[in-house]
C-alpha positions as protocol buffer text, in pm:
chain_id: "A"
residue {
  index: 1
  type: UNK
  ca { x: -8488 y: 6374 z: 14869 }
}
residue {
  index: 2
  type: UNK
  ca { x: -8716 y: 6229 z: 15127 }
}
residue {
  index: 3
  type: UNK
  ca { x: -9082 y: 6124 z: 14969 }
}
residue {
  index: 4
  type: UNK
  ca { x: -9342 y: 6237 z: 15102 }
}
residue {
  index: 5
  type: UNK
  ca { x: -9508 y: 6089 z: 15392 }
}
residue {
  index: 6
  type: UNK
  ca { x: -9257 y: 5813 z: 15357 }
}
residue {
  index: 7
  type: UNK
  ca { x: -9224 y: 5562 z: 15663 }
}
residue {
  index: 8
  type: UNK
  ca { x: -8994 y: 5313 z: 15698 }
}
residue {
  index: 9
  type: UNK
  ca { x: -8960 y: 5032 z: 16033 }
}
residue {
  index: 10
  type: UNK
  ca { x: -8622 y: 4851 z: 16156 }
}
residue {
  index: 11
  type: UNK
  ca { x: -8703 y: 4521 z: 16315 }
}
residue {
  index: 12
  type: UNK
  ca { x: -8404 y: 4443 z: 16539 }
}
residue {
  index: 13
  type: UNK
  ca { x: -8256 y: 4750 z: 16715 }
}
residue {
  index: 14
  type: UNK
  ca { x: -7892 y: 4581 z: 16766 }
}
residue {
  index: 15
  type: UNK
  ca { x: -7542 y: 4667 z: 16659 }
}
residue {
  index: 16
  type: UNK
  ca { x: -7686 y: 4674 z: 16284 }
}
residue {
  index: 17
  type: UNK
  ca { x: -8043 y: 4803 z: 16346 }
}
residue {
  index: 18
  type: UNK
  ca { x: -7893 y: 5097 z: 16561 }
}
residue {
  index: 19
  type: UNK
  ca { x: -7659 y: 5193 z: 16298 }
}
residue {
  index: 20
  type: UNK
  ca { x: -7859 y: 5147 z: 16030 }
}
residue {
  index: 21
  type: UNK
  ca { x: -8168 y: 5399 z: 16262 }
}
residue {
  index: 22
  type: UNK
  ca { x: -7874 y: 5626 z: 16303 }
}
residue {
  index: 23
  type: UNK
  ca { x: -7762 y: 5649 z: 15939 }
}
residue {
  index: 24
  type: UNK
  ca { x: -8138 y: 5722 z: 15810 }
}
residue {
  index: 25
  type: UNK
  ca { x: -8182 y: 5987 z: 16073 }
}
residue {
  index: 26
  type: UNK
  ca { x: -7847 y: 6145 z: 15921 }
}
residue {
  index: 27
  type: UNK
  ca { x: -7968 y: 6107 z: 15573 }
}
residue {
  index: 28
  type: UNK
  ca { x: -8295 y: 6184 z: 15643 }
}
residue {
  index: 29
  type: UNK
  ca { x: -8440 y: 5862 z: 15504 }
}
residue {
  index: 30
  type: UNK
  ca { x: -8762 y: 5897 z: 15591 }
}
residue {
  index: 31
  type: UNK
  ca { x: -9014 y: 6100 z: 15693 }
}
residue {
  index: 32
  type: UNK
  ca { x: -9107 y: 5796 z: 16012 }
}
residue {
  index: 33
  type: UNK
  ca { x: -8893 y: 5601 z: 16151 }
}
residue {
  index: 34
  type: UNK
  ca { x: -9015 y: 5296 z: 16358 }
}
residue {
  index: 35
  type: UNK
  ca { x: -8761 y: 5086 z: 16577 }
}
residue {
  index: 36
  type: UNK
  ca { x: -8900 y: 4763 z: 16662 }
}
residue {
  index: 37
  type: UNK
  ca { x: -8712 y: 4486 z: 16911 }
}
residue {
  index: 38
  type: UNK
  ca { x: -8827 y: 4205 z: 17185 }
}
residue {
  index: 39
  type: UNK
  ca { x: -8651 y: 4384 z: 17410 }
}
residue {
  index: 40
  type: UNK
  ca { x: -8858 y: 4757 z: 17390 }
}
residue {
  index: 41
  type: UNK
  ca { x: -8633 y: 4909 z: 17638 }
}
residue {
  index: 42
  type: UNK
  ca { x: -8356 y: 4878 z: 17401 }
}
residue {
  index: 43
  type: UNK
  ca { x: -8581 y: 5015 z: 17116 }
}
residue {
  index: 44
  type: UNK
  ca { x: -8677 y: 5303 z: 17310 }
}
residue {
  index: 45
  type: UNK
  ca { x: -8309 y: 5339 z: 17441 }
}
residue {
  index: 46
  type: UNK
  ca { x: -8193 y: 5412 z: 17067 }
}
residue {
  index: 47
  type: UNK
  ca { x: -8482 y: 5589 z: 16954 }
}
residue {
  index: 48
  type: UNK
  ca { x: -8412 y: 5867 z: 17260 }
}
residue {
  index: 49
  type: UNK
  ca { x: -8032 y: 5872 z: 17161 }
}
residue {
  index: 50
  type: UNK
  ca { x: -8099 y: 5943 z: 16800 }
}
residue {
  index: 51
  type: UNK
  ca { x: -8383 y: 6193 z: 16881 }
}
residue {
  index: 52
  type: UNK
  ca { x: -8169 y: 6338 z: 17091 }
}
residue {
  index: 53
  type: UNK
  ca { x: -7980 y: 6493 z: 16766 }
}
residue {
  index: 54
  type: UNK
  ca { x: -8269 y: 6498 z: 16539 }
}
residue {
  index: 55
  type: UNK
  ca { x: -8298 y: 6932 z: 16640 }
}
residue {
  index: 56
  type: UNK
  ca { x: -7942 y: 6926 z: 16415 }
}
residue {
  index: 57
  type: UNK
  ca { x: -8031 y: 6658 z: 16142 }
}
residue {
  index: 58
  type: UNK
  ca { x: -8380 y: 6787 z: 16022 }
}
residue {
  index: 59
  type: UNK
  ca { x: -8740 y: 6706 z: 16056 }
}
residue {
  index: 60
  type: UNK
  ca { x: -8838 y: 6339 z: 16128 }
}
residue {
  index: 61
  type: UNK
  ca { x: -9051 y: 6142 z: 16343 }
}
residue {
  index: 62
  type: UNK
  ca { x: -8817 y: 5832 z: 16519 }
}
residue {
  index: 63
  type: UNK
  ca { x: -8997 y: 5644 z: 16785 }
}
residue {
  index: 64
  type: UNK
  ca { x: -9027 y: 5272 z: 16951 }
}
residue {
  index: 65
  type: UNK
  ca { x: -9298 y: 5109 z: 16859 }
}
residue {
  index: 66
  type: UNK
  ca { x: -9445 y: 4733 z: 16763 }
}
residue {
  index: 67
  type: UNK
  ca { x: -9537 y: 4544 z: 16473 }
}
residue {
  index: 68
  type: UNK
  ca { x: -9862 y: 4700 z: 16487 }
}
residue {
  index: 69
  type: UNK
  ca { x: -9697 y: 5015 z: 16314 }
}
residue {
  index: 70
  type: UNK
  ca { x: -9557 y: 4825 z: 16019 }
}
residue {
  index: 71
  type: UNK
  ca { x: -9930 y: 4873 z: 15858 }
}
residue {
  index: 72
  type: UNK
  ca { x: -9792 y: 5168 z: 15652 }
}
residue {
  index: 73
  type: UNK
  ca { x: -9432 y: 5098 z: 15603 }
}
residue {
  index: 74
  type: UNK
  ca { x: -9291 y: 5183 z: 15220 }
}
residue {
  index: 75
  type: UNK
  ca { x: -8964 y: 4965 z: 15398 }
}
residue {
  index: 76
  type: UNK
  ca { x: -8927 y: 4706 z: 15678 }
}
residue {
  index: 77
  type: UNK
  ca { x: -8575 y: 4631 z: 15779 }
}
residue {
  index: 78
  type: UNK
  ca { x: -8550 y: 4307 z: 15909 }
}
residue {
  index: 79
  type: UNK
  ca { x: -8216 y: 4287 z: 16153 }
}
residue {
  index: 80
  type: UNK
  ca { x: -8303 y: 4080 z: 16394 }
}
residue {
  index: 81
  type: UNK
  ca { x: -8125 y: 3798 z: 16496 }
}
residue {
  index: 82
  type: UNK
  ca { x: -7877 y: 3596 z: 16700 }
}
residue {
  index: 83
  type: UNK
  ca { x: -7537 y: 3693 z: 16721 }
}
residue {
  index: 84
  type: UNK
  ca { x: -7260 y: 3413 z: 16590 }
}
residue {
  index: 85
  type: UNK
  ca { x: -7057 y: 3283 z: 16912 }
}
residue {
  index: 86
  type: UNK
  ca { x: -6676 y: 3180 z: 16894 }
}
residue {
  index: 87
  type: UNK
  ca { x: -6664 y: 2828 z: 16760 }
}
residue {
  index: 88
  type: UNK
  ca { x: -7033 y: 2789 z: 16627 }
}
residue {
  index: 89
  type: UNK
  ca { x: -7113 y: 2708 z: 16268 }
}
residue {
  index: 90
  type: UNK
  ca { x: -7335 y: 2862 z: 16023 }
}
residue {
  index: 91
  type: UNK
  ca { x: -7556 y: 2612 z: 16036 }
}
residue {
  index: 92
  type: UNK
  ca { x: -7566 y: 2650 z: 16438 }
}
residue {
  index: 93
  type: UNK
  ca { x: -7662 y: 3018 z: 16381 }
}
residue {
  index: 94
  type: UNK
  ca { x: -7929 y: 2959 z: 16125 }
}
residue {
  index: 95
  type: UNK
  ca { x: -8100 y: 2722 z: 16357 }
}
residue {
  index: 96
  type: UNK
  ca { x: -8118 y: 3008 z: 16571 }
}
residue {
  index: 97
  type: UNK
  ca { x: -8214 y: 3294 z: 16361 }
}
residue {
  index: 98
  type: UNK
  ca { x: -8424 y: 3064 z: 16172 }
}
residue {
  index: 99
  type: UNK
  ca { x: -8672 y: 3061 z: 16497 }
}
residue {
  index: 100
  type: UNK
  ca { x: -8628 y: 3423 z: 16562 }
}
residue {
  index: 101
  type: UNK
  ca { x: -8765 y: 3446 z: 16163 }
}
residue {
  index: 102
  type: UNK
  ca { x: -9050 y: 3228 z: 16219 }
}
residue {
  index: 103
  type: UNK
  ca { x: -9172 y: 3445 z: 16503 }
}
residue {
  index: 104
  type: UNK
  ca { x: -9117 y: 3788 z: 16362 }
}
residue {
  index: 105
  type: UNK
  ca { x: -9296 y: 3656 z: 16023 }
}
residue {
  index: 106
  type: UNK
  ca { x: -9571 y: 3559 z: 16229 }
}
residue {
  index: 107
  type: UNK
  ca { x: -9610 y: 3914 z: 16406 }
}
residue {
  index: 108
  type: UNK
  ca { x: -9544 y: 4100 z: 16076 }
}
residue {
  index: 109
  type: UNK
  ca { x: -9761 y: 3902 z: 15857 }
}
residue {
  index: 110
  type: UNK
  ca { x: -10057 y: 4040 z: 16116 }
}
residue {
  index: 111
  type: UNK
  ca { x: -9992 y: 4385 z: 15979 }
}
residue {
  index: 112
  type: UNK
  ca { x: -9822 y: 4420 z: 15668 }
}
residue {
  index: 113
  type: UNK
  ca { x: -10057 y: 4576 z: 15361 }
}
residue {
  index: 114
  type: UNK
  ca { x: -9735 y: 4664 z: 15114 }
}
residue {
  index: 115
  type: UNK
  ca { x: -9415 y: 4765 z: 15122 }
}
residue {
  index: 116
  type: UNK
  ca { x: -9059 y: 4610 z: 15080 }
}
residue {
  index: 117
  type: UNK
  ca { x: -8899 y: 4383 z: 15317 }
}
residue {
  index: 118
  type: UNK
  ca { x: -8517 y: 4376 z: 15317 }
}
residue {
  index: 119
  type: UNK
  ca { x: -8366 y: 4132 z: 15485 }
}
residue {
  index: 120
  type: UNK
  ca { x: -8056 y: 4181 z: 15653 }
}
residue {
  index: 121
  type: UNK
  ca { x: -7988 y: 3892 z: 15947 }
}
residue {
  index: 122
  type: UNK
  ca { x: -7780 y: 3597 z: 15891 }
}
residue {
  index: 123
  type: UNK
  ca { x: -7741 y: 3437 z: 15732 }
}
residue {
  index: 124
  type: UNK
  ca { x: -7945 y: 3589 z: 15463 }
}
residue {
  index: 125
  type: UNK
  ca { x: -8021 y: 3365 z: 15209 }
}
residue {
  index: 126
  type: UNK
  ca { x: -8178 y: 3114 z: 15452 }
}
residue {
  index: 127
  type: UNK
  ca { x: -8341 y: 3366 z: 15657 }
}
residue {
  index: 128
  type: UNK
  ca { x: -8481 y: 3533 z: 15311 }
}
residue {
  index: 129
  type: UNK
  ca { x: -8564 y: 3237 z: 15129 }
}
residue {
  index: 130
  type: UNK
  ca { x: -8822 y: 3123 z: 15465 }
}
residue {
  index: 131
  type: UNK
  ca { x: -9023 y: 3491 z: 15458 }
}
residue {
  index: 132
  type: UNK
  ca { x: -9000 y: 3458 z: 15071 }
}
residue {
  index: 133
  type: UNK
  ca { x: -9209 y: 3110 z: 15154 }
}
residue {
  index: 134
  type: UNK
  ca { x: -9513 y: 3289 z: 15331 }
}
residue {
  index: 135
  type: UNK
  ca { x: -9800 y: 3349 z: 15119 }
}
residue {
  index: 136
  type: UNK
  ca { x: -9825 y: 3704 z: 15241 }
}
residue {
  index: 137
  type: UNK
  ca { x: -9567 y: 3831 z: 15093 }
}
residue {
  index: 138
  type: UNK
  ca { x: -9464 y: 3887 z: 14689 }
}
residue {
  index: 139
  type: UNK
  ca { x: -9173 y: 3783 z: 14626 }
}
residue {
  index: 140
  type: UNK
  ca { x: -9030 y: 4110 z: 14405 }
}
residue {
  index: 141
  type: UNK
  ca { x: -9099 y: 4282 z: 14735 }
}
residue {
  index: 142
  type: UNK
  ca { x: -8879 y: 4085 z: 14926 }
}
Protein backbone atom coordinates (compact mmCIF):
# COMPACT_ATOMS: atom_id res chain seq x y z
CA UNK A 1 0.00 0.00 0.00
CA UNK A 2 1.31 3.28 -1.21
CA UNK A 3 1.34 6.13 1.77
CA UNK A 4 -0.10 8.87 1.26
CA UNK A 5 1.41 11.72 -0.46
CA UNK A 6 4.55 9.66 -0.46
CA UNK A 7 7.49 10.91 -2.82
CA UNK A 8 10.43 9.29 -3.44
CA UNK A 9 13.71 10.67 -6.00
CA UNK A 10 16.34 8.33 -7.94
CA UNK A 11 19.60 10.13 -8.39
CA UNK A 12 21.29 8.39 -11.33
CA UNK A 13 18.88 7.33 -14.12
CA UNK A 14 21.35 4.44 -15.53
CA UNK A 15 21.08 0.72 -16.00
CA UNK A 16 20.17 0.55 -12.09
CA UNK A 17 18.28 3.87 -11.65
CA UNK A 18 16.05 2.95 -14.77
CA UNK A 19 15.23 -0.34 -13.43
CA UNK A 20 14.87 0.49 -10.18
CA UNK A 21 12.13 3.87 -11.71
CA UNK A 22 10.60 1.05 -13.62
CA UNK A 23 10.08 -1.42 -10.78
CA UNK A 24 8.41 1.39 -8.41
CA UNK A 25 6.14 2.47 -11.20
CA UNK A 26 5.07 -1.39 -11.37
CA UNK A 27 4.69 -1.61 -7.69
CA UNK A 28 3.37 1.53 -7.31
CA UNK A 29 5.98 2.75 -4.84
CA UNK A 30 5.10 5.97 -4.54
CA UNK A 31 2.77 8.39 -5.00
CA UNK A 32 5.98 10.90 -6.91
CA UNK A 33 8.51 9.76 -8.53
CA UNK A 34 11.52 12.10 -9.31
CA UNK A 35 14.39 10.93 -11.77
CA UNK A 36 17.35 12.96 -11.35
CA UNK A 37 20.78 12.60 -13.70
CA UNK A 38 23.67 15.10 -15.16
CA UNK A 39 22.62 14.14 -18.22
CA UNK A 40 18.56 15.44 -18.10
CA UNK A 41 17.91 14.16 -21.49
CA UNK A 42 18.44 10.76 -20.27
CA UNK A 43 16.24 11.50 -17.16
CA UNK A 44 13.53 12.75 -19.20
CA UNK A 45 14.14 9.86 -21.79
CA UNK A 46 13.12 7.23 -18.96
CA UNK A 47 10.65 9.18 -17.27
CA UNK A 48 8.55 9.37 -20.90
CA UNK A 49 9.15 5.52 -21.37
CA UNK A 50 7.79 4.62 -18.01
CA UNK A 51 4.90 7.18 -18.26
CA UNK A 52 4.25 5.87 -21.24
CA UNK A 53 2.67 2.66 -19.31
CA UNK A 54 1.69 4.39 -16.22
CA UNK A 55 -2.42 4.46 -17.95
CA UNK A 56 -1.95 0.36 -17.18
CA UNK A 57 0.05 0.45 -13.81
CA UNK A 58 -2.09 2.98 -11.74
CA UNK A 59 -2.00 6.50 -10.57
CA UNK A 60 1.45 8.17 -10.10
CA UNK A 61 3.24 11.22 -10.86
CA UNK A 62 6.97 10.20 -12.64
CA UNK A 63 8.80 13.14 -14.00
CA UNK A 64 12.59 14.56 -14.60
CA UNK A 65 13.47 16.88 -12.45
CA UNK A 66 16.67 18.35 -10.24
CA UNK A 67 17.87 18.31 -6.87
CA UNK A 68 15.72 21.11 -6.17
CA UNK A 69 12.76 18.50 -5.86
CA UNK A 70 14.46 16.33 -3.27
CA UNK A 71 12.99 19.03 -0.58
CA UNK A 72 10.11 16.56 0.17
CA UNK A 73 11.46 13.19 -0.54
CA UNK A 74 10.37 10.29 2.25
CA UNK A 75 13.42 8.31 -0.07
CA UNK A 76 16.41 9.42 -2.19
CA UNK A 77 18.01 6.72 -4.21
CA UNK A 78 21.39 7.44 -4.79
CA UNK A 79 22.63 5.38 -8.17
CA UNK A 80 24.80 7.40 -9.60
CA UNK A 81 28.05 6.56 -10.57
CA UNK A 82 30.81 5.38 -12.88
CA UNK A 83 30.60 2.23 -14.50
CA UNK A 84 33.70 -0.42 -13.71
CA UNK A 85 35.85 -0.82 -17.09
CA UNK A 86 37.60 -4.23 -18.07
CA UNK A 87 40.84 -4.39 -16.14
CA UNK A 88 40.26 -1.50 -13.53
CA UNK A 89 40.34 -2.07 -9.80
CA UNK A 90 38.04 -1.22 -7.11
CA UNK A 91 40.03 1.18 -5.90
CA UNK A 92 40.22 2.79 -9.59
CA UNK A 93 36.38 2.95 -9.52
CA UNK A 94 36.03 4.46 -6.11
CA UNK A 95 38.30 7.24 -7.09
CA UNK A 96 35.82 7.86 -9.58
CA UNK A 97 32.55 7.52 -7.94
CA UNK A 98 34.06 9.00 -4.98
CA UNK A 99 34.05 12.53 -7.03
CA UNK A 100 30.73 11.90 -8.55
CA UNK A 101 29.64 11.55 -4.48
CA UNK A 102 31.24 14.66 -3.51
CA UNK A 103 29.31 16.59 -6.11
CA UNK A 104 25.90 15.08 -5.76
CA UNK A 105 26.31 15.55 -1.75
CA UNK A 106 26.98 19.00 -2.43
CA UNK A 107 23.73 19.56 -4.66
CA UNK A 108 21.58 17.42 -2.30
CA UNK A 109 22.73 18.80 0.90
CA UNK A 110 21.16 22.32 -0.68
CA UNK A 111 17.75 20.73 -0.41
CA UNK A 112 17.32 17.91 1.73
CA UNK A 113 14.87 18.64 5.03
CA UNK A 114 14.32 14.61 5.93
CA UNK A 115 14.02 11.60 4.48
CA UNK A 116 16.19 8.40 3.92
CA UNK A 117 19.06 8.18 1.67
CA UNK A 118 19.92 4.72 0.31
CA UNK A 119 22.84 4.33 -1.23
CA UNK A 120 23.25 2.10 -3.98
CA UNK A 121 26.62 3.03 -6.28
CA UNK A 122 29.82 1.32 -5.88
CA UNK A 123 31.21 0.56 -4.24
CA UNK A 124 28.93 1.15 -1.39
CA UNK A 125 30.57 1.15 1.67
CA UNK A 126 33.03 3.87 0.57
CA UNK A 127 30.55 5.82 -1.24
CA UNK A 128 28.14 5.51 2.05
CA UNK A 129 30.57 5.95 4.63
CA UNK A 130 31.63 9.77 2.75
CA UNK A 131 27.65 11.07 2.74
CA UNK A 132 27.44 9.39 6.25
CA UNK A 133 30.50 12.09 7.00
CA UNK A 134 28.40 15.31 6.10
CA UNK A 135 26.91 17.01 8.93
CA UNK A 136 23.61 17.23 7.15
CA UNK A 137 22.70 14.14 7.29
CA UNK A 138 21.78 11.54 10.47
CA UNK A 139 23.30 8.78 10.22
CA UNK A 140 20.10 6.17 11.01
CA UNK A 141 18.78 7.85 7.90
CA UNK A 142 21.42 6.87 5.79
Amino acid sequence: MVKSKSKVAIIGTGFVGASAAFTMALQQTANELVLIDVFKEKAMGEAMDINHGLPFMGQMSLYAGDYSDIKDCDVIVVTAGANRKPGETRLDLAKKNVLIAKELTQNIMKHYNHGVILVVSNPVDIITYMIQKCPVFLSEKL
